[in-house]
Amino acid sequence: MTGPSARPQLHLGLFFTGVGPQLIWTDPDAPAHTAIETFVDVVRTLERGLFDAFFLGEGLRVRENRGKVFDLDVAGRPDAITQLSALAAVTDRIGLVATQNTTYNYPADLARRLASLDLLSRGRGGWNIVTTDNAWTGANFRHGGWLEHERRYDRAGQFVDAAKELWSGRPVERDTDLVRLRAAPAVPASPQGRPVLFQAGDSDGGRDLAARHADVVFSANTEYAKAVAYAADLRERLARYGRAPDSLRILPGASVVLGDTPAEAEEKARWVRGEQINGPRALAFLEQYWGTDLSAYDPDGPLPDIEPSDDELDPSRGTIAISHRTGKTALIRKWRELAAERGLSIRQLVLEVAPGHPAFTGTPSAVADEWTHYVTTGAVDGFNIVPHLLPGSITDIVDKLVPELQTRGVYRTEYRGTTLRDHLDLPPLP
């Protein structure tokens, strides 16, 4: 904002996941997802659209499917910090945010690498803080499942504490059961002081970690009423840690499907969802719940007639939600009832029940109106866009939606600063 009476400004980021069904990377027009040219084109388009930041997801081990590389995902993604450092050289303003794991990194080493990205980009670096309890990933680091699920955020909090202390220019010494180090700062501070901290997580522990440390938080609460409740809860937690309500930005993850008419947008949204949940992906989704190889089943046929196994088929592909691990038998029974009632095939059922990033669907004018309502009422500070198609979904937003937001006075017409902290209108660091 430019002052206390200024209209709230919408902040936009773009999250490139690299795995999962969100991005239709099998489309014939999709560019190569391991080519630097692809990412240069993406970030330059985002910078033209005055986005706050570009976020890279991170995978610490290539996913597998029954002992082979999981061919429904992109494999061989470059290291996020390395890739963003290359993009810093071909951009001037956009923030560059690396997803990095606190479970299988070391605080002094990661703090140095993130500070290097921040310094070399002249204050545009950011860190998306994530955790994991996936033993398959941990095996890549000789750790296995060393950290209990409930203690992931304990380590993350101690990890971030140590990193922030290093970035402040002080030597750090820690000796706990979760974090042990003795280190001194190795990289000078950037123009913004330190990398901007991002955090995603909707559990109680995740929300507390965000309230304690994050500058920006991702949220799965995109529906308006849930967004309002989430924002209220998070701002209450901020007060517990002595932080001002304006010290944190809330950017829910969302996809955007635009059309020249409402009917065209709805038709495009149906196509996107259908491409994201194709036959092989529908089977792969159910396999995680059945705990069994379902490759012999027809995705356009009825649900599997076998009972689910208690085993986990392939943890390399990610684990199902904690709440579903113990209650999956009842969940599958519910799915069978739904499929029988409505005559749904495997693929049709998965289209109904599989989670996805909520989509804002409509004309650019209609979506701009909806977003203006969200930001002016304090439900969100902006959105972290998950694209469904490159480059089309990005150019649609930049060329069609951004001008509508600017007309409504809720989106910048130029960058007013040079650092990511400037773009996000965050208060100065102490």
C-alpha positions as CSV (number, residue, x, y, z in Angstrom):
1,M,0.0,0.0,0.0
2,T,1.1,3.6,-0.5
3,G,-0.5,4.9,2.7
4,P,-3.2,4.2,5.3
5,S,-6.0,5.3,3.1
6,A,-4.8,3.5,0.0
7,R,-6.9,0.7,-1.5
8,P,-5.5,-2.8,-0.7
9,Q,-3.3,-4.2,-3.4
10,L,-3.6,-7.7,-4.7
11,H,-0.3,-9.7,-4.7
12,L,0.3,-12.5,-7.2
13,G,2.8,-15.4,-7.3
14,L,3.0,-18.3,-9.6
15,F,3.8,-21.8,-8.2
16,F,5.5,-24.2,-10.6
17,T,4.9,-27.6,-9.0
18,G,6.7,-30.0,-11.4
19,V,4.8,-33.0,-10.1
20,G,1.1,-34.0,-9.8
21,P,-1.8,-33.5,-12.2
22,Q,-2.2,-29.8,-12.0
23,L,0.0,-28.9,-14.9
24,I,-0.9,-30.5,-18.2
25,W,2.7,-31.2,-19.3
26,T,1.6,-33.9,-21.8
27,D,-0.2,-31.4,-24.0
28,P,1.4,-31.4,-27.5
29,D,2.1,-27.6,-27.2
30,A,3.7,-27.8,-23.8
31,P,7.3,-26.7,-23.7
32,A,10.1,-28.9,-22.2
33,H,10.1,-28.8,-18.4
34,T,13.8,-29.2,-17.9
35,A,14.8,-26.6,-20.4
36,I,16.1,-23.2,-19.1
37,E,14.4,-21.5,-22.1
38,T,11.0,-22.6,-20.8
39,F,11.6,-21.0,-17.4
40,V,13.1,-17.8,-18.8
41,D,10.0,-17.3,-20.9
42,V,7.7,-18.0,-17.9
43,V,9.5,-15.5,-15.6
44,R,9.8,-12.8,-18.2
45,T,6.0,-13.1,-18.9
46,L,5.3,-12.9,-15.1
47,E,7.6,-9.9,-14.7
48,R,5.7,-8.2,-17.6
49,G,2.6,-8.9,-15.6
50,L,4.1,-7.3,-12.5
51,F,3.9,-10.5,-10.4
52,D,5.5,-10.5,-7.0
53,A,7.2,-13.8,-7.3
54,F,7.9,-17.1,-9.1
55,F,8.0,-20.2,-6.9
56,L,9.7,-23.5,-7.7
57,G,8.6,-26.7,-6.1
58,E,11.3,-29.1,-5.1
59,G,11.6,-32.9,-5.2
60,L,14.5,-34.5,-3.3
61,R,14.0,-37.8,-5.1
62,V,12.5,-38.9,-8.4
63,R,9.1,-40.5,-7.8
64,E,8.7,-44.2,-8.7
65,N,5.8,-46.5,-9.6
66,R,6.3,-50.2,-8.7
67,G,10.1,-49.9,-9.0
68,K,10.2,-47.7,-12.1
69,V,10.2,-44.0,-12.7
70,F,6.7,-42.7,-12.3
71,D,6.1,-41.6,-15.9
72,L,3.0,-39.5,-15.1
73,D,5.3,-36.8,-13.6
74,V,8.2,-34.8,-14.9
75,A,11.4,-36.5,-13.8
76,G,14.8,-35.0,-13.4
77,R,13.9,-31.5,-12.2
78,P,16.9,-29.2,-11.7
79,D,17.8,-28.0,-8.2
80,A,15.5,-25.1,-7.3
81,I,18.2,-22.7,-6.0
82,T,20.5,-23.4,-9.0
83,Q,17.6,-22.8,-11.4
84,L,16.5,-19.6,-9.7
85,S,20.0,-18.3,-9.7
86,A,20.1,-18.6,-13.4
87,L,16.8,-16.8,-13.7
88,A,18.1,-14.0,-11.5
89,A,20.4,-13.0,-14.3
90,V,17.7,-12.6,-16.9
91,T,15.1,-10.7,-14.8
92,D,15.2,-7.4,-12.9
93,R,12.3,-7.3,-10.4
94,I,10.4,-10.5,-9.9
95,G,10.9,-12.4,-6.6
96,L,12.5,-15.9,-6.9
97,V,11.3,-18.4,-4.2
98,A,12.9,-21.8,-3.7
99,T,11.0,-24.6,-1.9
100,Q,13.5,-26.2,0.5
101,N,13.0,-28.9,3.1
102,T,13.9,-28.5,6.8
103,T,13.8,-32.3,7.4
104,Y,16.6,-33.3,5.1
105,N,18.8,-30.2,4.9
106,Y,21.2,-28.7,7.4
107,P,20.6,-25.2,8.8
108,A,24.0,-23.6,8.2
109,D,24.4,-25.0,4.7
110,L,20.9,-24.1,3.5
111,A,21.0,-20.7,5.1
112,R,24.2,-20.0,3.2
113,R,22.7,-21.2,-0.2
114,L,19.5,-19.2,0.3
115,A,21.4,-16.1,1.3
116,S,23.6,-16.5,-1.8
117,L,20.4,-16.5,-4.0
118,D,19.1,-13.5,-2.2
119,L,22.4,-11.6,-2.5
120,L,23.0,-12.5,-6.2
121,S,19.5,-11.4,-7.1
122,R,19.9,-8.1,-5.2
123,G,17.2,-8.9,-2.7
124,R,14.7,-10.9,-4.6
125,G,15.2,-14.3,-2.9
126,G,12.7,-16.3,-0.9
127,W,12.4,-19.6,0.9
128,N,9.3,-21.7,0.9
129,I,9.7,-23.7,4.1
130,V,8.4,-27.4,3.9
131,T,8.7,-30.5,6.0
132,T,8.2,-34.2,5.3
133,D,7.9,-37.5,7.2
134,N,8.3,-39.6,4.0
135,A,10.8,-42.3,4.8
136,W,11.3,-43.1,1.1
137,T,12.7,-39.5,0.7
138,G,14.7,-39.8,3.8
139,A,16.4,-43.0,2.5
140,N,18.1,-40.7,0.0
141,F,19.9,-39.0,2.9
142,R,20.6,-42.1,5.0
143,H,17.9,-41.1,7.4
144,G,14.8,-43.0,6.5
145,G,11.8,-42.0,8.5
146,W,14.0,-40.6,11.3
147,L,11.5,-37.8,12.3
148,E,8.1,-38.6,13.7
149,H,5.2,-36.8,11.9
150,E,4.3,-34.8,15.0
151,R,7.8,-33.5,15.4
152,R,8.4,-32.1,11.8
153,Y,7.4,-28.6,12.9
154,D,9.5,-28.8,16.0
155,R,12.6,-29.3,13.9
156,A,11.4,-26.7,11.3
157,G,10.9,-24.1,14.0
158,Q,14.4,-24.7,15.4
159,F,15.9,-24.8,11.9
160,V,14.3,-21.5,10.9
161,D,15.4,-19.9,14.2
162,A,19.0,-20.8,13.5
163,A,18.8,-19.6,9.9
164,K,17.3,-16.2,10.9
165,E,20.0,-15.7,13.5
166,L,22.7,-16.4,11.0
167,W,21.2,-14.0,8.5
168,S,21.2,-11.3,11.2
169,G,25.0,-11.5,11.3
170,R,25.4,-13.4,14.5
171,P,27.3,-16.7,15.2
172,V,24.9,-19.5,16.1
173,E,25.3,-22.5,18.3
174,R,22.6,-25.1,18.9
175,D,22.6,-28.5,20.6
176,T,19.2,-30.1,20.8
177,D,17.9,-33.6,19.7
178,L,16.7,-32.0,16.5
179,V,19.2,-29.3,15.5
180,R,22.9,-29.3,16.2
181,L,25.3,-26.8,14.7
182,R,28.0,-24.2,15.4
183,A,28.3,-21.7,12.6
184,A,29.0,-18.1,11.6
185,P,27.5,-16.0,8.8
186,A,29.2,-16.7,5.5
187,V,27.4,-14.4,3.1
188,P,26.7,-10.6,3.3
189,A,23.1,-9.4,3.7
190,S,21.1,-8.5,0.6
191,P,19.3,-5.2,0.1
192,Q,16.2,-6.7,1.8
193,G,18.2,-8.1,4.7
194,R,17.4,-11.8,4.3
195,P,15.3,-14.1,2.1
196,V,11.5,-13.6,2.5
197,L,10.0,-16.6,4.3
198,F,7.0,-18.5,2.9
199,Q,5.2,-21.4,4.6
200,A,2.4,-23.7,3.7
201,G,0.5,-25.9,6.0
202,D,-3.1,-26.0,7.3
203,S,-2.5,-28.1,10.4
204,D,-2.3,-26.6,13.8
205,G,1.4,-27.0,13.8
206,G,1.7,-25.5,10.4
207,R,-0.4,-22.5,11.3
208,D,1.7,-21.9,14.4
209,L,5.0,-22.1,12.4
210,A,3.6,-19.6,9.9
211,A,2.5,-17.2,12.7
212,R,5.9,-17.4,14.3
213,H,8.2,-17.1,11.3
214,A,6.5,-16.6,7.9
215,D,6.3,-13.4,5.9
216,V,3.9,-15.0,3.5
217,V,1.7,-18.0,4.0
218,F,0.1,-20.3,1.4
219,S,-3.4,-21.5,2.2
220,A,-5.7,-24.1,0.8
221,N,-8.7,-22.0,1.9
222,T,-9.7,-20.4,-1.3
223,E,-13.5,-20.5,-0.9
224,Y,-14.5,-17.1,0.5
225,A,-16.0,-18.1,3.9
226,K,-13.1,-20.4,4.6
227,A,-10.6,-17.8,3.6
228,V,-12.1,-15.3,6.0
229,A,-12.0,-17.8,8.9
230,Y,-8.4,-18.8,8.1
231,A,-7.3,-15.2,8.0
232,A,-8.9,-14.5,11.3
233,D,-7.3,-17.5,12.9
234,L,-3.9,-16.7,11.6
235,R,-4.0,-13.1,12.7
236,E,-5.0,-14.2,16.2
237,R,-2.0,-16.5,16.2
238,L,0.3,-13.6,15.1
239,A,-0.7,-11.6,18.2
240,R,0.4,-14.5,20.4
241,Y,3.9,-14.1,19.0
242,G,3.9,-10.4,19.3
243,R,3.5,-9.8,15.6
244,A,1.4,-7.1,14.0
245,P,-1.5,-8.2,11.7
246,D,0.2,-6.5,8.8
247,S,3.4,-8.5,9.2
248,L,2.1,-11.4,7.1
249,R,0.6,-11.9,3.6
250,I,-1.9,-14.6,2.9
251,L,-1.8,-16.0,-0.6
252,P,-4.1,-19.0,-1.2
253,G,-3.2,-21.4,-4.0
254,A,-5.6,-21.3,-6.9
255,S,-5.9,-21.9,-10.6
256,V,-7.5,-19.6,-13.1
257,V,-9.6,-20.5,-16.1
258,L,-10.6,-17.6,-18.3
259,G,-12.9,-17.4,-21.3
260,D,-14.4,-14.6,-23.4
261,T,-17.9,-15.7,-22.1
262,P,-19.0,-17.6,-19.0
263,A,-19.9,-20.6,-21.2
264,E,-16.5,-20.7,-22.9
265,A,-14.8,-20.5,-19.5
266,E,-16.9,-23.4,-18.1
267,E,-16.2,-25.5,-21.1
268,K,-12.5,-24.8,-20.8
269,A,-12.5,-25.7,-17.1
270,R,-14.2,-29.1,-17.9
271,W,-11.4,-29.8,-20.5
272,V,-8.7,-28.8,-18.0
273,R,-10.1,-31.1,-15.3
274,G,-10.5,-34.0,-17.7
275,E,-6.9,-33.6,-18.9
276,Q,-5.6,-33.5,-15.4
277,I,-7.5,-36.7,-14.4
278,N,-6.9,-38.9,-17.4
279,G,-7.3,-42.7,-17.2
280,P,-3.8,-43.6,-15.9
281,R,-3.9,-40.8,-13.3
282,A,-7.3,-42.0,-12.1
283,L,-6.0,-45.5,-11.5
284,A,-2.9,-44.1,-9.9
285,F,-5.1,-42.1,-7.5
286,L,-7.1,-45.1,-6.4
287,E,-4.0,-47.2,-6.0
288,Q,-2.8,-45.1,-3.1
289,Y,-6.1,-45.9,-1.3
290,W,-6.4,-49.5,-2.3
291,G,-2.7,-50.1,-1.5
292,T,-2.8,-52.5,-4.5
293,D,-1.6,-52.5,-8.2
294,L,-4.8,-51.6,-10.2
295,S,-3.2,-51.3,-13.6
296,A,-5.2,-54.2,-14.9
297,Y,-8.5,-52.3,-14.3
298,D,-10.2,-50.3,-17.0
299,P,-10.4,-46.6,-15.9
300,D,-13.7,-46.3,-17.8
301,G,-15.1,-49.4,-16.0
302,P,-16.5,-50.0,-12.6
303,L,-14.6,-49.5,-9.3
304,P,-12.3,-52.4,-8.2
305,D,-14.2,-55.3,-6.8
306,I,-11.4,-56.2,-4.3
307,E,-11.0,-55.0,-0.8
308,P,-8.3,-52.5,0.0
309,S,-5.0,-53.6,1.5
310,D,-3.6,-52.2,4.7
311,D,-0.2,-51.8,3.0
312,E,1.0,-48.6,1.3
313,L,1.6,-49.4,-2.4
314,D,4.3,-47.0,-3.1
315,P,5.3,-44.2,-0.7
316,S,7.6,-42.7,-3.3
317,R,4.6,-41.2,-5.0
318,G,3.6,-39.3,-1.8
319,T,1.4,-40.5,1.0
320,I,-2.3,-40.0,1.4
321,A,-3.7,-37.6,4.0
322,I,-3.1,-38.6,7.6
323,S,-6.9,-38.6,8.2
324,H,-7.3,-41.0,5.4
325,R,-4.7,-43.6,6.4
326,T,-6.7,-45.0,9.2
327,G,-10.2,-44.4,7.7
328,K,-9.7,-45.4,4.1
329,T,-11.9,-48.5,4.3
330,A,-14.9,-46.3,5.3
331,L,-13.9,-43.8,2.6
332,I,-13.8,-46.5,-0.1
333,R,-17.2,-47.8,1.0
334,K,-18.6,-44.2,0.7
335,W,-17.0,-44.0,-2.8
336,R,-18.6,-47.3,-3.9
337,E,-22.0,-46.1,-2.7
338,L,-21.6,-42.8,-4.7
339,A,-20.4,-44.7,-7.8
340,A,-23.4,-47.2,-7.6
341,E,-25.9,-44.4,-7.0
342,R,-24.7,-42.3,-10.0
343,G,-23.4,-45.0,-12.3
344,L,-19.8,-43.6,-12.2
345,S,-16.7,-45.3,-13.7
346,I,-13.3,-45.2,-12.0
347,R,-12.3,-42.1,-13.9
348,Q,-15.7,-40.4,-13.3
349,L,-15.5,-41.0,-9.6
350,V,-12.0,-39.7,-9.3
351,L,-13.0,-36.6,-11.2
352,E,-15.6,-36.1,-8.4
353,V,-13.4,-36.8,-5.4
354,A,-9.8,-36.1,-6.2
355,P,-8.6,-32.8,-4.7
356,G,-7.4,-30.0,-6.9
357,H,-6.5,-26.4,-6.6
358,P,-9.8,-24.5,-6.6
359,A,-10.3,-22.7,-9.9
360,F,-11.6,-19.2,-10.4
361,T,-13.5,-19.7,-13.6
362,G,-15.2,-17.0,-15.7
363,T,-14.5,-13.9,-17.9
364,P,-11.6,-11.7,-16.9
365,S,-14.0,-9.0,-15.7
366,A,-15.9,-11.5,-13.5
367,V,-12.8,-13.0,-11.9
368,A,-11.4,-9.4,-11.4
369,D,-14.6,-8.5,-9.5
370,E,-14.4,-11.6,-7.3
371,W,-10.7,-11.0,-6.5
372,T,-11.4,-7.3,-5.7
373,H,-14.0,-8.4,-3.2
374,Y,-11.6,-10.9,-1.6
375,V,-8.7,-8.4,-1.2
376,T,-10.8,-5.3,-0.2
377,T,-12.6,-7.3,2.6
378,G,-9.3,-8.7,4.0
379,A,-10.0,-12.3,3.2
380,V,-6.7,-12.6,1.3
381,D,-3.8,-10.5,0.3
382,G,-3.6,-12.2,-3.1
383,F,-3.2,-15.6,-4.8
384,N,-0.5,-18.0,-5.6
385,I,-1.4,-19.3,-9.0
386,V,-1.0,-22.9,-10.0
387,P,-1.0,-22.9,-13.9
388,H,-2.7,-25.6,-15.8
389,L,-1.1,-25.1,-19.2
390,L,2.1,-23.3,-20.3
391,P,2.3,-20.8,-21.6
392,G,-1.4,-20.2,-22.3
393,S,-2.8,-20.0,-18.7
394,I,0.0,-17.5,-17.8
395,T,-0.4,-15.2,-20.8
396,D,-4.2,-15.2,-20.3
397,I,-3.7,-13.8,-16.8
398,V,-1.1,-11.3,-17.7
399,D,-2.9,-10.0,-20.9
400,K,-6.5,-10.3,-19.9
401,L,-6.9,-10.4,-16.1
402,V,-4.2,-8.0,-14.9
403,P,-5.6,-5.0,-16.9
404,E,-9.0,-5.6,-15.3
405,L,-7.5,-5.6,-11.8
406,Q,-5.6,-2.4,-12.6
407,T,-8.8,-0.8,-13.8
408,R,-10.3,-1.6,-10.4
409,G,-7.3,0.0,-8.6
410,V,-6.3,-3.2,-6.8
411,Y,-3.2,-4.1,-8.8
412,R,0.0,-2.2,-9.4
413,T,0.8,-0.5,-12.7
414,E,4.5,-0.6,-12.1
415,Y,7.0,-2.0,-9.6
416,R,7.5,0.5,-6.8
417,G,10.6,-1.1,-5.4
418,T,13.4,-3.5,-6.3
419,T,13.2,-6.3,-3.6
420,L,10.7,-9.0,-3.0
421,R,10.0,-7.5,0.4
422,D,9.2,-4.2,-1.4
423,H,6.7,-5.9,-3.8
424,L,4.9,-7.6,-0.9
425,D,4.6,-4.3,1.0
426,L,6.0,-6.0,4.1
427,P,7.2,-3.8,7.0
428,P,10.9,-3.3,7.4
429,L,12.9,-5.9,9.3
430,P,13.9,-5.0,12.9
